[in-house]
N, C-alpha and C. Protein backbone atom coordinates (compact mmCIF):
# COMPACT_ATOMS: atom_id res chain seq x y z
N UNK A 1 0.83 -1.17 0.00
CA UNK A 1 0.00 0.00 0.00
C UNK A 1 0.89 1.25 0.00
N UNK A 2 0.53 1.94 -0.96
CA UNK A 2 1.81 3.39 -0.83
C UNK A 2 1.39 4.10 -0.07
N UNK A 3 2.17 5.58 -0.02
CA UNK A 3 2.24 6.14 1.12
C UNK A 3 2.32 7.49 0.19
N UNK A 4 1.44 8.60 0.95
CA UNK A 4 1.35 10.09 -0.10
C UNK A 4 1.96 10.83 0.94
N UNK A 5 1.67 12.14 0.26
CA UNK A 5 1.95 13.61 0.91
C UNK A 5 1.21 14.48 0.51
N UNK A 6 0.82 15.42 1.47
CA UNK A 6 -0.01 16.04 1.12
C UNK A 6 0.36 17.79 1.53
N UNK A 7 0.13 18.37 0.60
CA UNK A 7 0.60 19.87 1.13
C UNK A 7 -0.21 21.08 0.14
N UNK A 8 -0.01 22.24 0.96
CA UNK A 8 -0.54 23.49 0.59
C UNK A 8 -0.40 23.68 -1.11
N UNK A 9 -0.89 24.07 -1.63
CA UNK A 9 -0.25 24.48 -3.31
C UNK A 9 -0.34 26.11 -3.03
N UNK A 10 0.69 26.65 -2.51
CA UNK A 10 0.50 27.79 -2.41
C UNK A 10 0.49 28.87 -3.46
N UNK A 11 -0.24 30.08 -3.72
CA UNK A 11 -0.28 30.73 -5.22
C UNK A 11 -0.83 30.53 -5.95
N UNK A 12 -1.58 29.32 -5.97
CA UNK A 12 -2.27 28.74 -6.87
C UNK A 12 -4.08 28.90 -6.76
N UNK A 13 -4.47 29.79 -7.23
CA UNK A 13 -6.18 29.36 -7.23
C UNK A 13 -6.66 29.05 -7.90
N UNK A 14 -6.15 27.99 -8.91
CA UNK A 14 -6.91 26.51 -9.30
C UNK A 14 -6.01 25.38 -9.96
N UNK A 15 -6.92 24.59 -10.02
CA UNK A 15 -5.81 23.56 -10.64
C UNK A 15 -5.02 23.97 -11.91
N UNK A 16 -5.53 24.44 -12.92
CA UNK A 16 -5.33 25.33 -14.19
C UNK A 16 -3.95 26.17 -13.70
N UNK A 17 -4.14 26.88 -12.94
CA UNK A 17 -2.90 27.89 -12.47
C UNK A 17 -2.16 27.02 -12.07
N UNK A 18 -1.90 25.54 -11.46
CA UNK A 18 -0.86 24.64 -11.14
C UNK A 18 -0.49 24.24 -12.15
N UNK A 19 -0.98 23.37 -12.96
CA UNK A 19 -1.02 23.10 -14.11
C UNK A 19 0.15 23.79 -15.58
N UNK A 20 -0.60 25.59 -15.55
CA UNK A 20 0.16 26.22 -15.94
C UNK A 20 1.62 26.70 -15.71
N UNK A 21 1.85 26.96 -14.28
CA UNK A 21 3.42 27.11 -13.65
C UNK A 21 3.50 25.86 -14.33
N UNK A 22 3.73 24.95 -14.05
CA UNK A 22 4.33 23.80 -14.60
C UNK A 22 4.77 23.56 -15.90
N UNK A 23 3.60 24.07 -16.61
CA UNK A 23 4.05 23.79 -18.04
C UNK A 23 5.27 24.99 -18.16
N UNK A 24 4.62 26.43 -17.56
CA UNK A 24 5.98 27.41 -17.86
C UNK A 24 7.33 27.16 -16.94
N UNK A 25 7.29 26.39 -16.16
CA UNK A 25 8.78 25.79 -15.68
C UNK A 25 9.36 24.91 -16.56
N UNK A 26 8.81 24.10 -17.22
CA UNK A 26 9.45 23.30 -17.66
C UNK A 26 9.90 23.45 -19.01
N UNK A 27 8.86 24.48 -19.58
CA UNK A 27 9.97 25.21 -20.67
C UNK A 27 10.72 26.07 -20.58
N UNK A 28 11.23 26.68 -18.97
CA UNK A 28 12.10 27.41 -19.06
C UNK A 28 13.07 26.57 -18.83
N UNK A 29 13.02 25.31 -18.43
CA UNK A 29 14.16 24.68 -18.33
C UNK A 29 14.57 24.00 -19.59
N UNK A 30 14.04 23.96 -20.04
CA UNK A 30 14.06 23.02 -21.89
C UNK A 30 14.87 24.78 -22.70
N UNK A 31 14.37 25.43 -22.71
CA UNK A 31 15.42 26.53 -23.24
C UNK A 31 16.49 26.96 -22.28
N UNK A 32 16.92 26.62 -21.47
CA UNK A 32 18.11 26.41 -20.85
C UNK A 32 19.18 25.62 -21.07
N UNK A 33 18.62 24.77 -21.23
CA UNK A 33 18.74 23.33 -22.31
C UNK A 33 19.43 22.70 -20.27
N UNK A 34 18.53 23.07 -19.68
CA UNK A 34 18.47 21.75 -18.24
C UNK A 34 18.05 21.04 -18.52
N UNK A 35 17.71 19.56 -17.55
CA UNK A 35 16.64 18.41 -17.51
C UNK A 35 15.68 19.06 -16.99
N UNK A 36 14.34 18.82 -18.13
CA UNK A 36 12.54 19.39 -17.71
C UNK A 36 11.94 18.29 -17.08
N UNK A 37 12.70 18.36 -15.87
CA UNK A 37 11.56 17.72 -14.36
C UNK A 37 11.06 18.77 -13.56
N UNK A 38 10.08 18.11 -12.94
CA UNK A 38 9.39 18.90 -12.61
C UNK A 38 9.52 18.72 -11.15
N UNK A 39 9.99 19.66 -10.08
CA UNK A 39 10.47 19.29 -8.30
C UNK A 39 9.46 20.71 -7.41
N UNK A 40 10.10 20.18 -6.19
CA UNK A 40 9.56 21.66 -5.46
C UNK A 40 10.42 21.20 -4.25
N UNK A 41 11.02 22.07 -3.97
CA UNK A 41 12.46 22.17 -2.83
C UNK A 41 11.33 22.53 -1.73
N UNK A 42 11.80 22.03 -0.34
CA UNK A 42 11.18 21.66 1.10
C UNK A 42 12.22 21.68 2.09
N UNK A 43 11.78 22.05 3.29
CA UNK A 43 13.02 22.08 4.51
C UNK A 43 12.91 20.59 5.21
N UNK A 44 12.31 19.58 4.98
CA UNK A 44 12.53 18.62 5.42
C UNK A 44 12.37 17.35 4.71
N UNK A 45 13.14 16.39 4.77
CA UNK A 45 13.43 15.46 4.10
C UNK A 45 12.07 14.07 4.84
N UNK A 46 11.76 13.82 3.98
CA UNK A 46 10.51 12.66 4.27
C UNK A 46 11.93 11.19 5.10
N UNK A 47 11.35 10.77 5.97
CA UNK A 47 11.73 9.59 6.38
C UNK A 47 11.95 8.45 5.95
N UNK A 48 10.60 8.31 5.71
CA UNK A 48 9.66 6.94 4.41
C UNK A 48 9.48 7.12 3.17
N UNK A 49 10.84 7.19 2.90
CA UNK A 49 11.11 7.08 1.39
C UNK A 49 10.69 6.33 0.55
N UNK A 50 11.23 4.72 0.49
CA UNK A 50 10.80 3.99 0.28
C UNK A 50 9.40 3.59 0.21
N UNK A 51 8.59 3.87 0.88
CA UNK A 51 7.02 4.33 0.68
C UNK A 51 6.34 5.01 0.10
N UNK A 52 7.09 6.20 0.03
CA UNK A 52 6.52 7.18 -0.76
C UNK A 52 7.04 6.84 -1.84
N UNK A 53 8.11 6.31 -2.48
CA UNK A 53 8.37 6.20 -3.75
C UNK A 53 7.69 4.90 -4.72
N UNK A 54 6.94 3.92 -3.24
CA UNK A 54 6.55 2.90 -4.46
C UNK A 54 5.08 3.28 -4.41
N UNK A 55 4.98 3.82 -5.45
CA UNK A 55 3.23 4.79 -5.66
C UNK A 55 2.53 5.77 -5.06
N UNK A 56 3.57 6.46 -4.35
CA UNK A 56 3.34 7.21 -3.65
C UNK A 56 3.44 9.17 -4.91
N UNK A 57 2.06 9.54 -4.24
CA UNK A 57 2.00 10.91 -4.49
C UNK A 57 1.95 12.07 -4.02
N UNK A 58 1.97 13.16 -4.57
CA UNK A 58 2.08 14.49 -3.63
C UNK A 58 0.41 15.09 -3.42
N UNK A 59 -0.37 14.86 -2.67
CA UNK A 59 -1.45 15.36 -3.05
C UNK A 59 -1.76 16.79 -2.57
N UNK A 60 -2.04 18.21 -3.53
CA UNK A 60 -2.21 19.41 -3.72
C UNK A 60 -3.67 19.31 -2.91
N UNK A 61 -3.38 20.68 -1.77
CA UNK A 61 -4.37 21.73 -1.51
C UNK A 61 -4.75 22.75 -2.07
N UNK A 62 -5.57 23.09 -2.71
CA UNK A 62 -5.95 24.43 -3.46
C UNK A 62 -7.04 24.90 -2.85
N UNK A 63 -7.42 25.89 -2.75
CA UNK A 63 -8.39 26.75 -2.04
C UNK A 63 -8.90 26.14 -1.13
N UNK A 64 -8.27 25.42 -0.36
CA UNK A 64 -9.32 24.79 0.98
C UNK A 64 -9.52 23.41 0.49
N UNK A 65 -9.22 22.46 -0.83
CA UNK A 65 -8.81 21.60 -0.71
C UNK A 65 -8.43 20.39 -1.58
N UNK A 66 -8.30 19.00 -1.29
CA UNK A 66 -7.91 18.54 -1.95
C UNK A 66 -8.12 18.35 -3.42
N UNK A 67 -7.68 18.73 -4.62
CA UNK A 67 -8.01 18.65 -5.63
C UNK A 67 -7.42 18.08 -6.61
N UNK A 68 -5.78 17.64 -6.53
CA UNK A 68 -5.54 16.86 -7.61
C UNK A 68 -4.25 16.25 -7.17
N UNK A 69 -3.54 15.54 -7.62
CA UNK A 69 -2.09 15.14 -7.22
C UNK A 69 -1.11 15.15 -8.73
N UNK A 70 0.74 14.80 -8.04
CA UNK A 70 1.46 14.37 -8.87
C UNK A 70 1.91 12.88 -8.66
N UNK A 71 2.41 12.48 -9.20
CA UNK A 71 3.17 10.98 -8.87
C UNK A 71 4.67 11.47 -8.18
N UNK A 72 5.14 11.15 -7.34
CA UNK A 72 6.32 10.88 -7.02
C UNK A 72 7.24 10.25 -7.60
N UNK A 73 8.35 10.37 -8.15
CA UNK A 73 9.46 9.85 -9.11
C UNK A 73 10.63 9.61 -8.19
N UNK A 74 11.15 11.04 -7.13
CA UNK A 74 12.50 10.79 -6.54
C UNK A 74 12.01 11.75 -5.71
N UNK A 75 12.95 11.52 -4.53
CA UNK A 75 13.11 12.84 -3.35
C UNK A 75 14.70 12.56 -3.22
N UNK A 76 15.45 13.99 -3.27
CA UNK A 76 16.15 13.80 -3.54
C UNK A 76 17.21 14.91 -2.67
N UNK A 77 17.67 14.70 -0.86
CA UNK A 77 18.06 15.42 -0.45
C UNK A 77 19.61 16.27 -0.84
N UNK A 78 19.56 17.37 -0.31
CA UNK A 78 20.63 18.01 -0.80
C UNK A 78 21.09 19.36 0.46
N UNK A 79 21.93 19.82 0.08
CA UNK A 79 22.32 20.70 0.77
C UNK A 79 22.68 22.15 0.20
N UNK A 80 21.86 23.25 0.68
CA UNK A 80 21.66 24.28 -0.36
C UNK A 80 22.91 25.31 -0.17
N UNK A 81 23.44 26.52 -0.54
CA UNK A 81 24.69 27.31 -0.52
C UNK A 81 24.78 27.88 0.67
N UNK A 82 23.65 28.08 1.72
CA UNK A 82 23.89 28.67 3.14
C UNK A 82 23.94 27.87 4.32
N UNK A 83 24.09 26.00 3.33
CA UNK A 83 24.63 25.27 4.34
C UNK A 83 23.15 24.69 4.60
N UNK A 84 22.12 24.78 4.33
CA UNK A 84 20.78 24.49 5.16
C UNK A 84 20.22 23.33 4.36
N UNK A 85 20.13 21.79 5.14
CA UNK A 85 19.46 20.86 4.73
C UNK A 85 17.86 20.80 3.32
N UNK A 86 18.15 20.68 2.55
CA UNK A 86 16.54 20.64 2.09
C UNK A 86 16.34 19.74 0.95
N UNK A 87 15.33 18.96 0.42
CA UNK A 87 15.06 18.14 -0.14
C UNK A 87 14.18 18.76 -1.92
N UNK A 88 14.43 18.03 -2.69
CA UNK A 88 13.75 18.20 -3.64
C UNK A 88 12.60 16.76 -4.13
N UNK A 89 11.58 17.19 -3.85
CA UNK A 89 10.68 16.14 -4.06
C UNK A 89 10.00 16.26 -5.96
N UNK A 90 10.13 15.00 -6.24
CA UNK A 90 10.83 15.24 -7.91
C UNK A 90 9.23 14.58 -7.82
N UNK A 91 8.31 15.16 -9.74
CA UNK A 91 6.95 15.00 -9.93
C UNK A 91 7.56 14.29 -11.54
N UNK A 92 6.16 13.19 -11.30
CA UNK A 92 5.56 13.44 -13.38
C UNK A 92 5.00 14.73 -13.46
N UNK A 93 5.18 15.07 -14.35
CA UNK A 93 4.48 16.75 -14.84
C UNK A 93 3.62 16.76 -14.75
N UNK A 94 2.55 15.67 -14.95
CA UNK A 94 0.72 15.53 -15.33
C UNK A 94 0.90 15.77 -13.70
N UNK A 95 -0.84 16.78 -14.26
CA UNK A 95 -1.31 16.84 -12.90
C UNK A 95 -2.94 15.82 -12.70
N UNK A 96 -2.89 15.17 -12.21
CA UNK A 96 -4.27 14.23 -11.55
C UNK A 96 -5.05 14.70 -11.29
N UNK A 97 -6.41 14.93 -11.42
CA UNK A 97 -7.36 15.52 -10.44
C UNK A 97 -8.14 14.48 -10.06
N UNK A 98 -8.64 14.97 -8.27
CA UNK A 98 -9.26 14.07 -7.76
C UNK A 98 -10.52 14.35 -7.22
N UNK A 99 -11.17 13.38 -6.33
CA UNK A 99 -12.45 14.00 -6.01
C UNK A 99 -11.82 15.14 -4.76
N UNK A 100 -12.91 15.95 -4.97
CA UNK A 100 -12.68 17.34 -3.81
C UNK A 100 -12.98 16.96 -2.32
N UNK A 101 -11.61 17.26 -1.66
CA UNK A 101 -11.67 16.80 0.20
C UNK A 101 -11.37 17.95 0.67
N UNK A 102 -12.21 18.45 1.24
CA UNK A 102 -11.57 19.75 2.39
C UNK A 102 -10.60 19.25 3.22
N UNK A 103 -9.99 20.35 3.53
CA UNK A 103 -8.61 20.38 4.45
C UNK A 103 -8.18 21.83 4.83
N UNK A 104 -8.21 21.84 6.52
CA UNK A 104 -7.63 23.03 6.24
C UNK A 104 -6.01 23.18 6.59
N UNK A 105 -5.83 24.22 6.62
CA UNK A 105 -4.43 25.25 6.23
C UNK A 105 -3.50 24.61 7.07
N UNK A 106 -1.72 24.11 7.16
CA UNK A 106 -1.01 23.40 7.67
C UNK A 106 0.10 24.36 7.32
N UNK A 107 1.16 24.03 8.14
CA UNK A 107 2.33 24.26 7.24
C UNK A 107 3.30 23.25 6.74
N UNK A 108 4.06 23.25 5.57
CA UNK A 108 5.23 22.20 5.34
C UNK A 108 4.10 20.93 4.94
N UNK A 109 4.48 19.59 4.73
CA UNK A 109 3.63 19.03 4.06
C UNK A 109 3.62 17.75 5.00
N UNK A 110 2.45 16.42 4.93
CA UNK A 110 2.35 15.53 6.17
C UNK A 110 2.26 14.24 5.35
N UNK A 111 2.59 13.35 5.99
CA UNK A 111 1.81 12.35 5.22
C UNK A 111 0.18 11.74 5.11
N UNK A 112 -0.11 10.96 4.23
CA UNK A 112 -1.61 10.63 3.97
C UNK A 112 -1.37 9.06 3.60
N UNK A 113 -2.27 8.78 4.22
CA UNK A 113 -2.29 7.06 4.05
C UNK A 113 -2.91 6.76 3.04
N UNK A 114 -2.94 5.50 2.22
CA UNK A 114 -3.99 5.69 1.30
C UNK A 114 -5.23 5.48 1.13
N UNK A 115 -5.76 4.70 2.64
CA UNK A 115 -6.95 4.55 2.47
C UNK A 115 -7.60 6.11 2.87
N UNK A 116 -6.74 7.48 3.42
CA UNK A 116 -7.27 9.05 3.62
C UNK A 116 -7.30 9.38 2.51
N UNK A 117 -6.94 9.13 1.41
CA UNK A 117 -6.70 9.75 0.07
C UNK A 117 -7.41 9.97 -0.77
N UNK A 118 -7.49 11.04 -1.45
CA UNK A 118 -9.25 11.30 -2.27
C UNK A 118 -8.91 10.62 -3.57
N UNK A 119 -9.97 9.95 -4.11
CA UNK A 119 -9.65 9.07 -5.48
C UNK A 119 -9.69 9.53 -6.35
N UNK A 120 -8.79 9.65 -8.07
CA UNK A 120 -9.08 9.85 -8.70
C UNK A 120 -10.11 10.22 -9.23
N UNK A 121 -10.40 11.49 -9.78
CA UNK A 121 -11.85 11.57 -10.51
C UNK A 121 -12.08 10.34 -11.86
N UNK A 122 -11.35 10.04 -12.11
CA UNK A 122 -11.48 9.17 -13.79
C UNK A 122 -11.90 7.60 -12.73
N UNK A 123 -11.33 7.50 -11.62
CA UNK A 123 -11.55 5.96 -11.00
C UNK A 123 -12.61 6.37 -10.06
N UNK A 124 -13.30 7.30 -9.66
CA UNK A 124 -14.63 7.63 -9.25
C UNK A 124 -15.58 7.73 -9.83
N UNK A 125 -15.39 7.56 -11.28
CA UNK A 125 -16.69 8.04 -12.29
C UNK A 125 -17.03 9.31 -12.15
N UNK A 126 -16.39 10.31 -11.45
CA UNK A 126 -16.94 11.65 -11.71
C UNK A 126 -16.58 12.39 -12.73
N UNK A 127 -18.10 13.25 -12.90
CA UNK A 127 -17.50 13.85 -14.20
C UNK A 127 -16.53 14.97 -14.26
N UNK A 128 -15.30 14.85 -14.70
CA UNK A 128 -14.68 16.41 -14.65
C UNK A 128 -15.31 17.21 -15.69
N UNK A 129 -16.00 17.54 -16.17
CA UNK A 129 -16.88 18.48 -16.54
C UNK A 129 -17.09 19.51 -15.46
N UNK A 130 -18.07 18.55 -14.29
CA UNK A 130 -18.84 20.24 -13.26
C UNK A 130 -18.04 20.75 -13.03
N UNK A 131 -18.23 21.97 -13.24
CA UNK A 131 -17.34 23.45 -12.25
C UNK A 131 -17.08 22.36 -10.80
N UNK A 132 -15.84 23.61 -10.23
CA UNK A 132 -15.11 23.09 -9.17
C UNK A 132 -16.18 23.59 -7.87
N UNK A 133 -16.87 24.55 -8.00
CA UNK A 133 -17.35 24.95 -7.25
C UNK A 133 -18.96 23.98 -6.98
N UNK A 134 -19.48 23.67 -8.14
CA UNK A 134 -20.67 22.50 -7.85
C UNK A 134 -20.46 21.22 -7.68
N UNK A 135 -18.96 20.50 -7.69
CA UNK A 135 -17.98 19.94 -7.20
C UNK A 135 -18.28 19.85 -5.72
N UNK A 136 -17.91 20.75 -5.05
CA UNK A 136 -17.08 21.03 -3.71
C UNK A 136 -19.12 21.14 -2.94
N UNK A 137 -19.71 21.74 -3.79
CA UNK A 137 -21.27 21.66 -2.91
C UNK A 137 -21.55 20.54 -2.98
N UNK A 138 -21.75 19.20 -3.93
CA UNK A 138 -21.98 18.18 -4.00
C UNK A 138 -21.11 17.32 -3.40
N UNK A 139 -20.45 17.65 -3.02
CA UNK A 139 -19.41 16.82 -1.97
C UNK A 139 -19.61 17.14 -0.58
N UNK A 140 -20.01 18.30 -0.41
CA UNK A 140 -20.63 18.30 0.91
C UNK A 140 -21.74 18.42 1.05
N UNK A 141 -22.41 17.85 0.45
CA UNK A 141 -23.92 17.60 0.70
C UNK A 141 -23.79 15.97 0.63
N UNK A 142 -22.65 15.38 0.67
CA UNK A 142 -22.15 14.05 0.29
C UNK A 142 -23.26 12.96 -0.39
N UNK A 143 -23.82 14.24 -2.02
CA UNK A 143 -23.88 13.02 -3.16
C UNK A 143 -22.66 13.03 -4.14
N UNK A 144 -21.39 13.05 -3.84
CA UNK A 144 -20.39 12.70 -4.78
C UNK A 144 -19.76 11.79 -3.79
């Protein structure tokens, strides 16, 4: 059974705006002529590596809540120029969307087990069609 993470998507008010940084990171790194992976640097290094890496994902908070994930590829600690421990937790580029879970506000990111984990919308049968917002009412009126 894998093992996720789950954290703030900060800046972001919607999946679309995650989505987008992404695509424009990764062509700024392709005209750099870097490797176009896709990471996000963190002050602490996950423990359960090994867990998180066999199917394990990052699952995104956006406006209050859960809405989509990445896959996990590598975490990959390092040590930055002022000497200070920090990790780069490495993504597939695609972003997942899932069914909508409230959550509120944390800092730094936690783990999620997978039976806490909101399911895929494509393996829920929901339609990604509805707006996010008749989404998030139908989920708490819990007919989704």
């Amino acid at each position: 059974m894998a093992l996720h993470l789950i954290k703030l998507c900060v800046g972001c008010e919607s999946v679309e705006d995650l989505e987008d940084w992404i695509a424009l990171k990764l062509d700024e790194k392709r005209k750099a002529g870097l490797a176009a992976e896709h990471f996000h640097t963190t002050r602490m290094v996950p423990k359960r590596v090994d867990e998180l890496l066999d199917g394990g994902s990052l699952y995104w908070i956006v406006k209050g809540g859960v809405q989509c994930r990445q896959r996990l590829i590598d975490i990959r600690p390092f040590t930055d120029a002022e000497g200070v421990g920090r990790c780069r937790l490495v993504f597939e580029p695609e972003v997942v969307r899932t069914e909508w879970q409230p959550r509120r506000p944390f800092q730094g990111w936690r783990y999620l087990g997978e039976a806490d984990a909101p399911k895929d919308l494509a393996a829920a049968g929901t339609e990604e069609e509805l707006p996010l917002n008749l989404r998030r009412e139908l989920t708490e009126l819990g007919l989704l």
